[in-house]
Amino acid sequence: MAVFDTPQEAFGALRPVCVQLTKAQTWENVAQLQARLGAVSAPALQELQEYVLFPLRFALKVPGPKQERLVQSVVQCISSVLAATCVKKQELLQELFSELCTCLSPPSALNKPALLSEELKLAVIQALHTLMHSAYGDVILSLYQPSTLPLLGFAVSLLLGLAEQEKAKQIKISALKCLQVLILQCDCQEHRHLDEDGAQQCGDLFASFLPGVSITLSRVITGDIKQGHTITVSAIRLFYQIVGLVMSDEQLSRVPKNKEKLSVEQSRISELMIHRGPDWSKSTAEKLTLLMHKIVESSSVHPHWKVKLELVELVHHLMKNCRQSLVDSFSHLLKALVGLVNDENSEVQNRCNEVLQSIAEQRIVAENRALADVLSENLHSLATALPRLMNSQDDQGKFSTLSLLLGYLKLLGPKINIVLNSVAHLHRLSKALMQVLELDVTDVKIVEDRRWGSESSYEPSGCLQKGKCQKKYFRFFTEEKVFQLLQQVCRVLGYYGNLYLLVDHFMGLYTESVMYRKQSAMVLNELIAGAAGVGVDVLHEREDSVNMDDLKGSITSILDEYTDQANWYLITSIDTEEVGTEFSVQHSELPASPGSARSSVLIPSSDPHLSTRTMNGNIWQICIQLEGIGCFAAVLGKDFRLLLLSALYPVLEKAGDKTLLISETAMGTLVDICEACSYDSLQCLINENSDYLVNGISLNLRQLAHQPHASRVLDTMLRHSDVSLLPLVEDVIQDVLSTLDQSYDNQASTFLRVLYSLMAALVQWFGTSCSEEHQQGQTAEWRSRTLSQVQQQQLVTRQEVERFFLDYVRQKQIAEGNLPDTDDEEADGVPPLAKPEPNNSDTEGETPLPSHAQLAKDVMERCIHLLSDRNLRVRLKVLDVLELCVTVLHPHGNHLLPMAHRVWPALVTRLISDDPLAVLRAFKCFPPLNARGPRRHLAPPERALLPSPVRAPTYQPPSREARWNGKAAE
Amino acid sequence: MVLYIRNQLMSPYDIYFRSFVALMALPPPDPEFVLRGTSAAVHTLHFSCAGQEPDFPILFSGSENGFVHVWNLKTRRVDTALDGHGRKSVYWVETLDAKDRLLSQGRDQRICLWDLAEGRTSVTDSVFTENVGFCRCSLLKVAQGRWLMAMAAKSLEEVQVLELPSKTSVCTLKPEVGAKLGMPMCLKLWQLDSGSQPWLLAGYEDGSVILWNLSMGKALSQLVCHQEPVMSLDFDSEKAKGISGSSEKVLSIWSLNEQQNLQVHKIHKLVNSGISDITIRSDKKILATAGWDHRIRIFGWKKMKPLAVLDYHTATVHCVSFSDHRNPTERLLAAGSKDHRISIWSIYTQT
């Protein structure tokens, strides 16, 4: 393209046009020159720079009104020359600078951009831009001397005026760009960096413009959103660049105490100069704070993400450069930054995180007390406002408010303790958390949902999911992410904060009021997780990771509190079966102070008019505590094994709770514990710790009135373990039975549940075959299929029956008083009959019963007593248990039969004169009982009832009838 | 308020006692915890809890099946089970200073010295007593690394005193000819203060207690305390007062006067008969008895004031032992019973 490479050629080509232009300043001539310039190579033009510029500058200087079009083309031409060449002379630069500025504003209308066309303005701005870029490094510095201050000021104010008042977007942007160049902060890479002195000098100069620039820019930034985001972005950038330059800590620290005396000729100018002393910087910072507040407020909610991104940059830049001088502004800046961490735009988010990270890494907050104070103040005010905000805002608003809270905490990092050590702050913060975390306890379903596990078949223990938190419903928010934020807040607190202090404080709240109990338990759980560094997302690592002993200590004390009777045994249902008995027990036991071994037995006052709300609350309370235990286990890992001593029992107790939510949560906790303590399965956990559990059960059985749940633990153990558990618990089952013997009156139903579980477990473990048979036995075809077996059974037990019968006759005679005379004969007669029995019944009679069968026998014994309980439910339950006992005892007919005979009278009574339900259930007991001990042999005792003086003969027909009818129905 | 002022006038110990007495009106206290798993009747117990962290408190138990169980009281589980008496009942265990040197006496007529350091479980030394009775030995530390051990000897009425660890016989204590004391049933070696002359108190089958002078090998005083064999005795050298129990319904408290004569001080009547073990706590303030009636009884030692009846076991209690925790509030009482269980009671915290 370049046609004229040498200066000579170029000169030859340009000269006529230049001459022409000098003679007549017309638009055409300028255009001609412009056209020629295109054909001149840059080095050639450099040689001819001044020569070419002369006619152009002349055209601008010619007095009198000028055509706008001409001016515009001249300016464009100048900028094209400048774009290709360098300005090497200071004078030229200054002159061109001032001439260009004058174009924008004729001297007549000072400081007000003349009413010029937008094109012209744009052209001038661009020319200025080009000029600044074409000047050499040293040369350009000449523009930044105190002597040129007025000129600079003039340019700045012009450009600011344009940026603020122009309508055209392009002009505004160019003006801002130009300003940026003017303060030597151009984005392009061509500029060399100022050395310290240079920067200091510029800083001094720009200080004079700072008020004007900052105010105008802040107006631009907070201006109409419709102006477009580019302008706002540039304005923000310019703002932080100039502020960052002038208020830079580095420069301010080097400013001498007193203003330098300048030479006399400069004295006028020196009046314009500003001395950046401490007073000045302080007052400026105050004013800037106001501006920044405005800027932050408007731009942090700006719809365009680039504006937010630039805001982040602003914070970053100022954080980096003006840490001390602008410390007061940081409350706003950090708020903005922290608030943007969770912006919906990922770029803003990432950048924000980067900046936060860098702030944290540079330990800006950690080492700067003032900043920490600012943050803690922010935190305090936010905590104060939090409950109100949580009440009024929508979920999005809540989310951002909480992000802010979290951000503050994260930024504070290890300095969190400053906040925590102040009682007022801690109080505010904790109260805020308490209010925000308030649960919604109106759901009736929570209370209604029952676990009917004892009736249903066994829960397969293999398919339990890992204990995940139950979904909670909060009063003030519904979104899960809000809860996650709150979780993070607590965890960060735990991560950095003084654990003892925090735990102590929240334990205080826990005990202070029922209102706060659930929330503080939740907070405590998260605190511990945070302290252990579980699932906590922080900006920088704490210096010293938590001491395991401290953690263990805290956990132990929390655990003690959680499982304290007053906090563990809350009323969660008004189940008549359960609570009814508990109430009566409490009332009867009340005078005898229950302050035995356990320090304070505070069973919550039994208000009969418990609201659903309270019970729902109680259920959640227990669930949260259970989740906490799971969390503690996860935190301590194998170290938790030691705590199983005290923790496992209560959890198992709750696993057997009738409220579905509680038992589910407890199961989750158990799974957590299994995993944390590296047990292979729930069975393992239970079996290996059965000693602890058995200890707890046996001790609590002694305190039955106050510990009605002891049997429930055994129930759960049986439910979730296998046959290997039996030898471990045999001991305690005997305890259960003997306790039952002492409390048939009021605790029968509780015990029956465990007896049922026990028998069901035994049936499952030992009697797979019998139980199958038993099920089939309820159908008619069973008999035909196992007929041979039955016959075999008959053969085996014939001796037994014979003996029984003879025995019975003798007993009856004794009872009837026929004894004395025939006594000798009778007595002699019996032994020989009994004698052959040992030889005969070597199969079963003599071998000691296996333990499970012995247990079944023992249980059956109790059933006999309980069959005539006053409570229908109990009777029904007993019949269930009885059926299972018979199933287990089935292979040991020699033991079953006598028992069956003993059961008989009570069972018959059930059939004759009981509630239809019980009659029905009693019938169900028949087939197994009958199948095991064949009908024929059972008949005698029943028939024997007849002559008994107690039973009138009238009782018999219905019983028999009923029985045979029952058979027929099958 | 009144209570507060009264408390000011009372010594803390009085308060402790009073609350203990008040406790008796309440339902019976529970054991702190119960150790199960010996699968045999427990005959003897011995604590070793004086160690500092990270040492954990230990309880040794000897049971009828010949095992010595080492219980970790922190986890409340058996750490190790020592099998050194050929499945014959172990009826005495004691440590030599540290918990890793253990003496155990069994019905196999042997006394074994165990080395338990660093997880070892070996018998390093043993003494063959040739005694067929079931008299527990008594151990007394006379100097650093020197102990005296009294044990029933081969011939029925004799007691032999050995020096440990050298196993050299110090003396053999024979009753006068024709004394008809029967076998020694229980022994107690004691000295007034360390370095002074050691004495032996021995309870015999005929119900008498004899004070032996070891250096002269001579019985100084004999006191018939019981009509039945003396099952157990303990002696408080500070108050020069001792207590013994037999299969009768009484506890006999006797004292030793200046002239080294044993005198009956008091007879304490019990409801049920049979005492298998008596232990005075090391601070000499209370004592515990193991009863055949399944109960543990706690008395104030000074006036034999009954403080508590601890009812947990379902069979004869064979032995009681107080722990030697450094911190008094941690101290425990353990009782071993025929029902295979060891119950651990916290006496201090129950106030």
mmCIF file of N, CA, C and O in Angstrom, chain A residues 28 55 75 224 266 268-269 285 358 362 389 398 451 560 570 583 587 591 599 611 638 663 691 727 845 850 890 947 956:
data_model
loop_
_atom_site.group_PDB
_atom_site.id
_atom_site.type_symbol
_atom_site.label_atom_id
_atom_site.label_comp_id
_atom_site.label_asym_id
_atom_site.label_seq_id
_atom_site.Cartn_x
_atom_site.Cartn_y
_atom_site.Cartn_z
ATOM 1 N N GLU A 28 -12.217 20.069 1.528
ATOM 2 C CA GLU A 28 -11.714 19.279 0.417
ATOM 3 C C GLU A 28 -10.213 19.104 0.509
ATOM 4 O O GLU A 28 -9.675 18.019 0.302
ATOM 5 N N PRO A 55 0.060 22.592 8.573
ATOM 6 C CA PRO A 55 -1.151 23.153 7.965
ATOM 7 C C PRO A 55 -2.413 22.763 8.720
ATOM 8 O O PRO A 55 -3.353 23.556 8.820
ATOM 9 N N VAL A 75 -9.238 17.328 12.507
ATOM 10 C CA VAL A 75 -8.934 16.542 13.707
ATOM 11 C C VAL A 75 -8.694 15.078 13.329
ATOM 12 O O VAL A 75 -7.772 14.417 13.835
ATOM 13 N N ASP A 224 -28.760 6.121 34.945
ATOM 14 C CA ASP A 224 -29.809 5.280 34.369
ATOM 15 C C ASP A 224 -29.235 3.950 33.872
ATOM 16 O O ASP A 224 -28.222 3.900 33.187
ATOM 17 N N GLN A 266 6.229 29.142 40.167
ATOM 18 C CA GLN A 266 5.225 28.073 40.181
ATOM 19 C C GLN A 266 4.198 28.260 41.292
ATOM 20 O O GLN A 266 3.343 27.427 41.487
ATOM 21 N N ARG A 268 1.693 30.081 41.786
ATOM 22 C CA ARG A 268 0.264 30.115 41.475
ATOM 23 C C ARG A 268 -0.264 28.708 41.216
ATOM 24 O O ARG A 268 -1.344 28.340 41.658
ATOM 25 N N ILE A 269 0.583 28.018 40.495
ATOM 26 C CA ILE A 269 0.174 26.660 40.183
ATOM 27 C C ILE A 269 0.149 25.795 41.439
ATOM 28 O O ILE A 269 -0.748 24.975 41.630
ATOM 29 N N ALA A 285 -11.091 10.122 52.181
ATOM 30 C CA ALA A 285 -11.584 8.756 52.373
ATOM 31 C C ALA A 285 -13.027 8.778 52.839
ATOM 32 O O ALA A 285 -13.850 7.970 52.403
ATOM 33 N N SER A 358 -7.811 -14.706 47.373
ATOM 34 C CA SER A 358 -6.549 -13.964 47.425
ATOM 35 C C SER A 358 -6.507 -13.088 48.668
ATOM 36 O O SER A 358 -5.469 -12.937 49.298
ATOM 37 N N GLN A 362 -3.617 -13.632 51.280
ATOM 38 C CA GLN A 362 -2.685 -12.578 51.695
ATOM 39 C C GLN A 362 -2.861 -12.228 53.160
ATOM 40 O O GLN A 362 -2.196 -11.327 53.656
ATOM 41 N N LEU A 389 -35.107 -9.794 58.357
ATOM 42 C CA LEU A 389 -34.970 -10.093 56.934
ATOM 43 C C LEU A 389 -35.539 -11.462 56.611
ATOM 44 O O LEU A 389 -36.197 -11.652 55.587
ATOM 45 N N LYS A 398 -33.495 -14.233 51.119
ATOM 46 C CA LYS A 398 -32.931 -14.916 52.285
ATOM 47 C C LYS A 398 -31.606 -15.558 51.916
ATOM 48 O O LYS A 398 -30.640 -15.530 52.666
ATOM 49 N N ARG A 451 -44.563 -46.706 63.478
ATOM 50 C CA ARG A 451 -43.854 -47.871 62.974
ATOM 51 C C ARG A 451 -44.603 -49.092 63.491
ATOM 52 O O ARG A 451 -44.778 -49.257 64.694
ATOM 53 N N ASP A 560 -23.696 -36.329 76.497
ATOM 54 C CA ASP A 560 -24.300 -36.506 77.815
ATOM 55 C C ASP A 560 -25.581 -35.700 77.926
ATOM 56 O O ASP A 560 -26.575 -36.152 78.475
ATOM 57 N N LEU A 570 -38.780 -37.683 75.675
ATOM 58 C CA LEU A 570 -39.801 -36.670 75.488
ATOM 59 C C LEU A 570 -41.060 -37.389 75.031
ATOM 60 O O LEU A 570 -40.994 -38.438 74.395
ATOM 61 N N PHE A 583 -47.959 -42.979 82.392
ATOM 62 C CA PHE A 583 -48.538 -41.971 83.276
ATOM 63 C C PHE A 583 -48.864 -42.548 84.630
ATOM 64 O O PHE A 583 -48.509 -42.011 85.658
ATOM 65 N N HIS A 587 -47.371 -41.418 88.192
ATOM 66 C CA HIS A 587 -48.136 -40.865 89.297
ATOM 67 C C HIS A 587 -47.957 -41.676 90.563
ATOM 68 O O HIS A 587 -47.816 -41.132 91.631
ATOM 69 N N PRO A 591 -44.221 -39.800 94.583
ATOM 70 C CA PRO A 591 -43.761 -39.423 95.922
ATOM 71 C C PRO A 591 -42.359 -39.959 96.233
ATOM 72 O O PRO A 591 -41.533 -39.242 96.762
ATOM 73 N N SER A 599 -28.585 -39.143 88.219
ATOM 74 C CA SER A 599 -28.657 -37.929 89.035
ATOM 75 C C SER A 599 -30.061 -37.342 89.080
ATOM 76 O O SER A 599 -30.649 -37.188 90.125
ATOM 77 N N SER A 611 -50.256 -30.885 73.009
ATOM 78 C CA SER A 611 -50.657 -30.517 71.661
ATOM 79 C C SER A 611 -49.830 -31.295 70.658
ATOM 80 O O SER A 611 -48.725 -31.737 70.946
ATOM 81 N N LYS A 638 -13.112 -44.230 64.563
ATOM 82 C CA LYS A 638 -12.986 -45.360 65.480
ATOM 83 C C LYS A 638 -12.932 -44.942 66.943
ATOM 84 O O LYS A 638 -13.215 -45.754 67.831
ATOM 85 N N SER A 663 -37.730 -43.718 64.636
ATOM 86 C CA SER A 663 -37.062 -45.001 64.463
ATOM 87 C C SER A 663 -36.247 -44.999 63.176
ATOM 88 O O SER A 663 -35.151 -45.557 63.125
ATOM 89 N N ASP A 691 -22.398 -56.395 75.166
ATOM 90 C CA ASP A 691 -22.125 -56.290 76.599
ATOM 91 C C ASP A 691 -22.569 -54.948 77.157
ATOM 92 O O ASP A 691 -23.154 -54.860 78.223
ATOM 93 N N PRO A 727 -26.652 -66.220 72.649
ATOM 94 C CA PRO A 727 -25.885 -66.504 73.868
ATOM 95 C C PRO A 727 -25.508 -65.233 74.625
ATOM 96 O O PRO A 727 -25.369 -65.254 75.857
ATOM 97 N N GLY A 845 -36.988 -86.742 76.060
ATOM 98 C CA GLY A 845 -37.367 -86.361 77.407
ATOM 99 C C GLY A 845 -36.201 -85.998 78.307
ATOM 100 O O GLY A 845 -36.254 -85.043 79.047
ATOM 101 N N PRO A 850 -32.314 -77.323 74.535
ATOM 102 C CA PRO A 850 -31.417 -76.272 74.046
ATOM 103 C C PRO A 850 -31.901 -74.918 74.567
ATOM 104 O O PRO A 850 -33.084 -74.759 74.875
ATOM 105 N N HIS A 890 -42.063 -76.818 69.350
ATOM 106 C CA HIS A 890 -42.623 -77.960 68.631
ATOM 107 C C HIS A 890 -41.702 -79.178 68.579
ATOM 108 O O HIS A 890 -42.102 -80.291 68.883
ATOM 109 N N PRO A 947 -65.831 -81.998 85.788
ATOM 110 C CA PRO A 947 -66.255 -82.213 87.166
ATOM 111 C C PRO A 947 -65.754 -81.131 88.119
ATOM 112 O O PRO A 947 -66.165 -81.097 89.261
ATOM 113 N N GLN A 956 -69.328 -75.940 79.180
ATOM 114 C CA GLN A 956 -68.659 -76.827 78.248
ATOM 115 C C GLN A 956 -69.197 -76.784 76.817
ATOM 116 O O GLN A 956 -68.407 -76.667 75.889
#
